Coordinates of C-alpha atoms and ligand atoms in Angstrom, one line a residue:
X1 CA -28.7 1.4 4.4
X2 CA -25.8 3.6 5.9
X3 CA -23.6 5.7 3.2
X4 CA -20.9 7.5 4.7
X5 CA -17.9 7.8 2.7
X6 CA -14.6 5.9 4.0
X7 CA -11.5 8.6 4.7
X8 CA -9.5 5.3 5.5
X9 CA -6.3 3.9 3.9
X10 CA -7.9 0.9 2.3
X11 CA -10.4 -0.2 2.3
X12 CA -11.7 3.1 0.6
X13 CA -14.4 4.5 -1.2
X14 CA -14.8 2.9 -4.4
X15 CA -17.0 4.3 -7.5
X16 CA -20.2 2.5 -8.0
X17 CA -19.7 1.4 -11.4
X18 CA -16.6 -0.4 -9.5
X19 CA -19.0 -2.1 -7.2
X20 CA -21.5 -2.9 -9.9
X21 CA -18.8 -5.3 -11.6
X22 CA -19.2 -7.8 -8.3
X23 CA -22.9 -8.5 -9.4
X24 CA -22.0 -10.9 -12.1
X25 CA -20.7 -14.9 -10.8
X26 CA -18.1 -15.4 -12.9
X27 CA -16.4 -18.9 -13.7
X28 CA -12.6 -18.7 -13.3
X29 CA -12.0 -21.3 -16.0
X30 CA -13.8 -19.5 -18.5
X31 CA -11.6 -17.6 -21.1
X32 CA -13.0 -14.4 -21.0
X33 CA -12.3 -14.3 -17.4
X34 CA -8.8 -15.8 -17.7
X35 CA -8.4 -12.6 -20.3
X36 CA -9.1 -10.1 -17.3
X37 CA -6.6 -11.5 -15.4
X38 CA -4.0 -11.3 -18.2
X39 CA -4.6 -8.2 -19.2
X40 CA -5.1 -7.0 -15.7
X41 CA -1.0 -8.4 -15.5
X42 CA -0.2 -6.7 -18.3
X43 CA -1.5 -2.9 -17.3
X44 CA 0.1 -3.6 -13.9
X45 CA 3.5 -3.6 -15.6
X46 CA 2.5 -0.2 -18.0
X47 CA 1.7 1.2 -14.8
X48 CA 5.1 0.2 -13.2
X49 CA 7.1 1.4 -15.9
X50 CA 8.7 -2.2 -17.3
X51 CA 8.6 -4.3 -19.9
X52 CA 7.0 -8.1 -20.1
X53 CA 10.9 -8.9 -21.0
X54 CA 12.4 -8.1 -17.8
X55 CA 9.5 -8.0 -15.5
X56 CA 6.4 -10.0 -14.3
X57 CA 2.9 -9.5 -12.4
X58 CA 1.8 -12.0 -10.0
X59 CA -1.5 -12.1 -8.3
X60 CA -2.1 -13.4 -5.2
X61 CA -5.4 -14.4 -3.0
X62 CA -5.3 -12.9 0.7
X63 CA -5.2 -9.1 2.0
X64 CA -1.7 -7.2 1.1
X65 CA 0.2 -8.8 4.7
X66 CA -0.6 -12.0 2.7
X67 CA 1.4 -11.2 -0.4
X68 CA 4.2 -9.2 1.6
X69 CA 4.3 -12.8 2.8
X70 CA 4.4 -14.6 -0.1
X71 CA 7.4 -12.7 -1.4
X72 CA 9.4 -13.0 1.8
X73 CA 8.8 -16.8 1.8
X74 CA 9.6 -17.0 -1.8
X75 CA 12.4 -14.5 -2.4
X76 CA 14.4 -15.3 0.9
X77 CA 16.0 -18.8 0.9
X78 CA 17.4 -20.7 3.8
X79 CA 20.9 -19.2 3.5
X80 CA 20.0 -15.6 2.6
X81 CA 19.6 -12.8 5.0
X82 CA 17.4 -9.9 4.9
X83 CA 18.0 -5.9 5.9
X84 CA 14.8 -4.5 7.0
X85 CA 14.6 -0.9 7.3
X86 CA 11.6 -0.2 9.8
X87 CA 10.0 3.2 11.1
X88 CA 6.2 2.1 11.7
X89 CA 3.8 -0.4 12.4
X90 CA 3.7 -2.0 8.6
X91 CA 8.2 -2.1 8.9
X92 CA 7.7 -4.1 11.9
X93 CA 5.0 -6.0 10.6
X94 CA 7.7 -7.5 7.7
X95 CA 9.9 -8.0 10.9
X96 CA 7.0 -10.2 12.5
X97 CA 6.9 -12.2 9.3
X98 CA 10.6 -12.8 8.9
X99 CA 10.1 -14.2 12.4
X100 CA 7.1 -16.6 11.5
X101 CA 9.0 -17.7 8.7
X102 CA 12.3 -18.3 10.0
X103 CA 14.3 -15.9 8.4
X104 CA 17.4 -14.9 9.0
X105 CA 17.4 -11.0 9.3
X106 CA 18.7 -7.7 10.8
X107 CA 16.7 -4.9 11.4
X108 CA 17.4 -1.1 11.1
X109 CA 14.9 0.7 12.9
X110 CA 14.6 4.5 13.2
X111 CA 12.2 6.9 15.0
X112 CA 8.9 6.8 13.2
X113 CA 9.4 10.4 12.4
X114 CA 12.5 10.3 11.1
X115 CA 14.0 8.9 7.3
X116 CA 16.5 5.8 7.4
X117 CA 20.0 7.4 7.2
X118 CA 21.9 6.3 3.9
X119 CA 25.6 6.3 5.9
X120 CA 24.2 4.2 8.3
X121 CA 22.7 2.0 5.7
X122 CA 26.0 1.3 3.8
X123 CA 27.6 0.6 7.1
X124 CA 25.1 -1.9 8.1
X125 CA 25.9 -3.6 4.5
X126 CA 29.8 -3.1 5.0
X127 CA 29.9 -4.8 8.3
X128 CA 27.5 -7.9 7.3
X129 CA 28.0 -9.3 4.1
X130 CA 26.2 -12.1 4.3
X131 CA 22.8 -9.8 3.6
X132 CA 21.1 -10.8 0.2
X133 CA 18.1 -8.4 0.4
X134 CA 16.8 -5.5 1.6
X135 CA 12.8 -4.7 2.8
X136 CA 11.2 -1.5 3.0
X137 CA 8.0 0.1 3.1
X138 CA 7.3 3.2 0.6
X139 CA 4.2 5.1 1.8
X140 CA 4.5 4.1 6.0
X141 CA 0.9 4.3 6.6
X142 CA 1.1 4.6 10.4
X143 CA 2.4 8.1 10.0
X144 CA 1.6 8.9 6.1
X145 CA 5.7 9.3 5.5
X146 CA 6.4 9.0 1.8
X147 CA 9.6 7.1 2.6
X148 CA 12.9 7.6 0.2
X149 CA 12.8 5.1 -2.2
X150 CA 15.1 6.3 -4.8
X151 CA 17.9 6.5 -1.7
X152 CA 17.3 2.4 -0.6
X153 CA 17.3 1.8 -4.4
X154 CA 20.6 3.4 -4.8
X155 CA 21.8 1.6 -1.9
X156 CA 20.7 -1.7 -3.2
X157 CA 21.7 -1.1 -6.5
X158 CA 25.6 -0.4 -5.1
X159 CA 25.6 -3.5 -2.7
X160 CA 24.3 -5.6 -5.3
X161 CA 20.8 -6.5 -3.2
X162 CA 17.5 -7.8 -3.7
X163 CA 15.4 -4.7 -3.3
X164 CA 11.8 -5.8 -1.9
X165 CA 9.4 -2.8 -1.8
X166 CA 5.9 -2.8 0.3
X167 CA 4.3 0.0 -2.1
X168 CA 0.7 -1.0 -0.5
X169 CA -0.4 2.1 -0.1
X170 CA 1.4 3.9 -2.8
X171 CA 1.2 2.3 -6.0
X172 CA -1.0 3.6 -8.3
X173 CA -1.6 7.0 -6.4
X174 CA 2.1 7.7 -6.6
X175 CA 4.3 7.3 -9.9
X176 CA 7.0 4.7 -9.5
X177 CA 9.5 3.9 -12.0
X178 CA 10.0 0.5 -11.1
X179 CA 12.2 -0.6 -13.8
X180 CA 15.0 2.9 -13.7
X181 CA 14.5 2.0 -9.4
X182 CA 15.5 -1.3 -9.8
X183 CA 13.4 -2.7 -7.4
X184 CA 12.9 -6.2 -7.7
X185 CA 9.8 -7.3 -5.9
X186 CA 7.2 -4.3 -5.5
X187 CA 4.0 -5.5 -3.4
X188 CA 0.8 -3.9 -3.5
X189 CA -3.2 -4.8 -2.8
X190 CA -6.3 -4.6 -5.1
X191 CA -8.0 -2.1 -2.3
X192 CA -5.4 0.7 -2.1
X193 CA -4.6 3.3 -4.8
X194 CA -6.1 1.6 -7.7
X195 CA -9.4 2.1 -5.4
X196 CA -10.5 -1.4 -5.8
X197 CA -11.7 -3.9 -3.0
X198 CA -10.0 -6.2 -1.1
X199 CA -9.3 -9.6 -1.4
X200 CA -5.7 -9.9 -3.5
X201 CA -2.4 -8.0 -3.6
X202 CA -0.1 -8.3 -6.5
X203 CA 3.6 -8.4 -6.9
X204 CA 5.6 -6.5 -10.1
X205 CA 8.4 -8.9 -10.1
X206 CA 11.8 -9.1 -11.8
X207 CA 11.8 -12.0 -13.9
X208 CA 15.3 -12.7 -13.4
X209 CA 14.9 -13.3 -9.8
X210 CA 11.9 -15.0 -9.7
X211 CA 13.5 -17.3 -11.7
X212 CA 15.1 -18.5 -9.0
X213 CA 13.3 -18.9 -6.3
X214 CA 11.7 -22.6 -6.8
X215 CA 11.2 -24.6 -4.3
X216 CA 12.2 -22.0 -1.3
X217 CA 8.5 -21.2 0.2
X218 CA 7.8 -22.6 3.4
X219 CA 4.4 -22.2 2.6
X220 CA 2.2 -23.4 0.1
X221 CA -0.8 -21.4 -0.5
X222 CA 2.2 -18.5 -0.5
X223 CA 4.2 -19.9 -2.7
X224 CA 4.5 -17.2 -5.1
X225 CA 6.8 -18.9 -7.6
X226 CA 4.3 -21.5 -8.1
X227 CA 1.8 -18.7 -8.0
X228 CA 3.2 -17.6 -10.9
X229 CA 3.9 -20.7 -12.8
X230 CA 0.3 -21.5 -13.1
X231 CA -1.1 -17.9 -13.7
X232 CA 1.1 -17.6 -16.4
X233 CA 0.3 -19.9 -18.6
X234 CA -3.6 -18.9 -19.4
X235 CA -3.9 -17.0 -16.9
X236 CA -5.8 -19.3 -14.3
X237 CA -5.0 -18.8 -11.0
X238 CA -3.6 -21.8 -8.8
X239 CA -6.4 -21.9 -6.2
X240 CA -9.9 -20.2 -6.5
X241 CA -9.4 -17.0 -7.5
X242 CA -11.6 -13.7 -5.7
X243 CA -13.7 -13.5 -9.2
X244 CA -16.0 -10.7 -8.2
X245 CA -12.7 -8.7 -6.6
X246 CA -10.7 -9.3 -9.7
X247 CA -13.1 -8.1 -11.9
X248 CA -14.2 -4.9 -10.3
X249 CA -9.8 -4.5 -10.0
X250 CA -10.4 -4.2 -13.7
X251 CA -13.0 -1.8 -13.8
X252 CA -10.9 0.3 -11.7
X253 CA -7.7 0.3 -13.4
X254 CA -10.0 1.3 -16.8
X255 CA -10.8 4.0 -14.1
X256 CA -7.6 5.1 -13.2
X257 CA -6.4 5.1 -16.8
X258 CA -9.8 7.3 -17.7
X259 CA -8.8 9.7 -14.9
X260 CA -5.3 10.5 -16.7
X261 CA -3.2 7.7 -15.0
X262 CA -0.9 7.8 -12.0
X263 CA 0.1 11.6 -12.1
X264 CA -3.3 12.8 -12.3
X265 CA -4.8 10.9 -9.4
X266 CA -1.8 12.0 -8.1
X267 CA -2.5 15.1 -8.8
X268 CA -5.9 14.8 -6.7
X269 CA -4.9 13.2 -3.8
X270 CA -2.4 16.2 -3.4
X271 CA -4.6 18.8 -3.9
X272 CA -6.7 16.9 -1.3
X273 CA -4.2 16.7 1.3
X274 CA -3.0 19.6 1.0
X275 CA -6.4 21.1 1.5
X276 CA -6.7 18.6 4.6
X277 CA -4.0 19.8 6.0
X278 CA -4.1 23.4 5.6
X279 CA -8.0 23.3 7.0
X280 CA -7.3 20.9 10.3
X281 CA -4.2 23.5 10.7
X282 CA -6.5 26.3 11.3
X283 CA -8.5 24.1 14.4
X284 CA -5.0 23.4 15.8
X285 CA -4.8 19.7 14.1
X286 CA -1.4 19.3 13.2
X287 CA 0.3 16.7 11.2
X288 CA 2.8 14.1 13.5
X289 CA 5.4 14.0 10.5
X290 CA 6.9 17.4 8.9
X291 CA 6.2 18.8 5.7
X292 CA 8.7 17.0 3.5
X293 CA 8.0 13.5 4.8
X294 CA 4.0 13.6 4.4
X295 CA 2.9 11.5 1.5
X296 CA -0.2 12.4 -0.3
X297 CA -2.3 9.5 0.7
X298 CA -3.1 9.6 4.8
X299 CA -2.6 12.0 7.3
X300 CA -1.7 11.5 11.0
X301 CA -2.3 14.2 13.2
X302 CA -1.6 14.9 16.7
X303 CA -4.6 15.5 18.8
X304 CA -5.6 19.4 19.3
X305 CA -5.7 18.9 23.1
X306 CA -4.7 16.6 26.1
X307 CA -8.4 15.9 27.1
X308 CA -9.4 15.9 22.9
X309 CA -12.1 12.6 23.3
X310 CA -11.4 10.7 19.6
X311 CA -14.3 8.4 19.9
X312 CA -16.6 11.2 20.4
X313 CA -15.0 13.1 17.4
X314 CA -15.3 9.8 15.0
X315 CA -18.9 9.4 15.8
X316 CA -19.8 13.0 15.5
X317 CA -17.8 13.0 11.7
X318 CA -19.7 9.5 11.1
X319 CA -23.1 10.4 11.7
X320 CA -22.2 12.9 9.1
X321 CA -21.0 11.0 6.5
X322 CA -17.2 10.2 6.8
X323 CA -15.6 7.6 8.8
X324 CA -12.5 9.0 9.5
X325 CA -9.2 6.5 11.3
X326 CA -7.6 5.6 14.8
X327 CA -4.2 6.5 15.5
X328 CA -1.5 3.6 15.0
X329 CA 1.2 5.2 17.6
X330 CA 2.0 4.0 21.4
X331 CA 3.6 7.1 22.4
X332 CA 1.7 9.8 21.1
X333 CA -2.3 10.6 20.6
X334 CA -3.1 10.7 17.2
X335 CA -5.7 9.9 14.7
X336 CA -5.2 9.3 10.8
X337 CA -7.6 10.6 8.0
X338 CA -6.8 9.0 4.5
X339 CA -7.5 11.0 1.4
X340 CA -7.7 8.3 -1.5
X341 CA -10.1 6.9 -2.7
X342 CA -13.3 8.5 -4.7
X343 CA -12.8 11.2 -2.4
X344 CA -12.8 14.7 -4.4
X345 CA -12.2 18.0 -2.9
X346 CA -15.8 19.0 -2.1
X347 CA -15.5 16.1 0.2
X348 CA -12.3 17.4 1.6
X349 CA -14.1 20.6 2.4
X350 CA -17.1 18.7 3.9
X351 CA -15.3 17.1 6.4
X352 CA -13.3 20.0 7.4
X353 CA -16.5 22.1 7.9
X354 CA -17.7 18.9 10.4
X355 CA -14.6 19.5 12.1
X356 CA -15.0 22.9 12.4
X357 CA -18.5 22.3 13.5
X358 CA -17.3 20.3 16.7
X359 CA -14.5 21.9 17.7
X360 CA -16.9 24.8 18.0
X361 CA -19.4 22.4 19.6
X362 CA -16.6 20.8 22.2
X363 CA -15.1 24.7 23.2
X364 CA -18.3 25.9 24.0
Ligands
PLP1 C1 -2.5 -1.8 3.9 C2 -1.0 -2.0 4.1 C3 -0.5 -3.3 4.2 C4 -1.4 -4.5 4.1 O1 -2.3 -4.6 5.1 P1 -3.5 -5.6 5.1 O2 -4.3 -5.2 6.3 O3 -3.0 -7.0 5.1 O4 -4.2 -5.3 3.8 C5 0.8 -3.5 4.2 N1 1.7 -2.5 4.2 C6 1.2 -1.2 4.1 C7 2.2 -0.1 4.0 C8 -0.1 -0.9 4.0 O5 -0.6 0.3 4.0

C-alpha cells in the first residue's frame, strides 16, 4: 500500500481511529445510529456558537458544491435575487449554480487578490433593491484568502439580507460566531476542518428562515427544507444516508473537541502555516495573496522560477511522502499546499526539507 500524507484542502489526512469507524455496516434505521446523527446536529451548533432555539443543522448527501446547492435552491425563491460577491474559483462556482438553477442574481467580482470593497457593496444594494440575499465564500480556497466576514455580515445585517456563507474550508479550523454574525445559512462539508471524509456537507441554518422556504427547490434530492423536515424528527435521513462517513464525522468531531476545540486546532494550523510559509520563503516560494489576506488553511504560491516544472516537483514531494496541490489560477503559475488535516509540525518541517532537497537538486 502507498502512505503519503495528503497536504490538500479536503480531502485531507484523517487520523486512523477516524478511518477505523467505516469498518462497521451500520443500518440507518436503527436508533443508535439515528442518535449519531442527532447528536452530531447538535455539536454542529455548540461549535457554531447558537442555540437549538434560533438555529438548525441540516445534513445533506453529496460533496460540499452539493449542499452550496441545496441552499441556493432552497433559500432563493422565484422572485428573490441574489448578490454574489466573487474573487475565485469556488465565488464563481455559486455564480455557475445560480445559472443552473435559474436564479435571478448579480454578481460583484473583484481581483482574486484583492477584498470586496464595503462602499461598493452598499452601493450595489442602494441601486438594486430588489436583492434578497447575499453569497460569499469565507476561506477562498483558490488563493487561501480568509475573506472578511464580519464586513458582508455587517453589510447584510444593515440592508436587511439573507446572508448565505460557503465556510467549506473554514469551519471548524477557524472560530465563527455564527449567531453574533448573523449569518443565516453557513455551508460546510464532512472532509474539510473537522478532518473527516467526504460524502456530506452540512448547513447551520436560521430557523426563522428556513421556515420559509417550502416548496421553493427546483430540485428534489436538494431540497434542503424537506431535508430537514425528515431529519428532524428522529433523526433519519430522507434518502440513504453515507453511514460509514457519518459515523467516522462523529469520531472526528469527539476529535476535534479532545484537541481543545476550534481555537486550538486553530491554533495548529497557524503555527503550521506560518512555518510553511516562512520555510518556502527562504527557496524563493512566495505566497500569491499578502500577509493579511492568508487564511491558516492552504497556501498558494507563486512558482520560484519561469521554467520551475510542477509536475516534476509533485512527484519528487510524493515519492516522499506528501502529495502536495495544483494551482487553481489562469493568469498566473502557482501551486497550493494545504496545512489541515492530521498534519503536525514535524510534517511541516518534512516537507520543507523535501523542498529544500530539490531545489538544491533542480539548481545544480
Ligand atoms: C471544498 C470547497 C467546496 C466544495 O467542493 P467539493 O469539491 O464539492 O467538495 C466549496 N467551496 C469551498 C470554498 C471549498 O473549499
Amino acid at each position: 500500500m502507498n502512505t503519503y500524507k495528503l497536504l490538500t484542502p479536503g480531502p485531507l489526512t484523517t487520523t486512523t481511529t477516524v478511518k477505523q469507524e467505516m469498518l462497521l455496516d451500520r443500518c440507518t434505521w436503527e436508533d443508535d445510529y439515528k442518535e449519531i446523527t442527532q447528536k452530531i446536529r447538535t455539536q454542529l451548533l455548540e461549535l457554531a456558537h447558537v442555540t437549538e432555539e434560533q438555529y438548525t443543522t441540516v445534513l445533506m448527501q453529496g460533496s460540499g458544491s452539493f449542499v452550496v446547492e441545496s441552499v441556493l435552491t432552497t433559500a432563493i425563491a422565484k422572485e428573490d435575487k441574489v448578490l454574489i460577491v466573487t474573487n475565485g474559483a469556488y465565488g464563481k462556482r455559486i455564480v455557475q449554480m445560480a445559472q443552473y438553477i435559474g436564479l435571478n442574481y448579480v454578481e460583484y467580482s473583484v481581483a482574486y487578490d484583492e477584498y470586496p470593497v464595503e462602499s461598493e457593496l452598499n452601493c450595489l444594494l442602494e441601486v438594486d433593491p430588489s436583492i434578497t440575499h447575499i453569497a460569499m465564500v469565507h476561506c477562498e480556497t483558490t488563493t487561501g484568502m480568509l475573506n472578511p466576514i464580519e464586513m458582508i455580515a455587517a453589510v447584510a445585517k444593515a440592508h436587511n439580507k439573507t446572508l448565505i456563507i460557503d465556510a467549506m474550508s473554514s469551519f471548524g479550523g477557524i472560530d465563527i460566531n455564527v449567531a453574533e454574525l448573523g449569518i443565516d445559512y453557513l455551508v460546510s462539508s464532512a472532509n474539510k476542518c473537522i478532518q473527516g471524509v467526504p460524502g456530506f456537507g452540512f448547513v447551520i441554518a436560521k430557523l426563522e428562515k428556513l421556515l420559509t422556504c417550502e416548496g421553493n427547490a427546483r430540485s428534489l434530492s436538494l431540497d434542503l427544507y424537506d431535508q430537514w423536515k425528515e431529519m428532524n424528527k428522529d433523526g433519519k435521513w430522507r434518502y440513504t444516508s453515507p453511514t460509514h462517513v457519518v459515523a467516522a464525522f462523529a469520531k472526528a468531531v469527539e476529535e476535534l473537541l479532545a484537541e481543545g476545540g476550534i481555537p486550538a486546532r486553530c491554533a495548529r494550523y497557524q503555527r503550521n502555516n506560518e512555518l510553511l510559509r516562512q520555510r518556502l520563503a527562504q527557496v524563493d516560494m512566495h505566497a500569491y495573496i499578502s500577509i493579511e489576506k492568508q487564511s491558516p488553511i492552504i497556501t498558494t504560491f507563486l512558482f520560484p522560477y519561469k521554467a520551475f516544472n510542477f509536475a516534476d516537483f509533485y512527484a519528487f514531494i510524493k515519492e516522499r511522502g506528501y502529495v502536495i496541490y495544483p494551482g487553481k489560477l489562469t493568469d498566473v503559475d502557482t501551486f497550493r499546499i494545504g496545512n489541515i488535516g492530521e498534519i503536525y509540525e514535524e510534517d511541516i518541517i518534512e516537507l520543507c526539507d523535501i523542498v529544500e532537497d530539490y531545489m538544491k537538486a533542480v539548481a545544480v
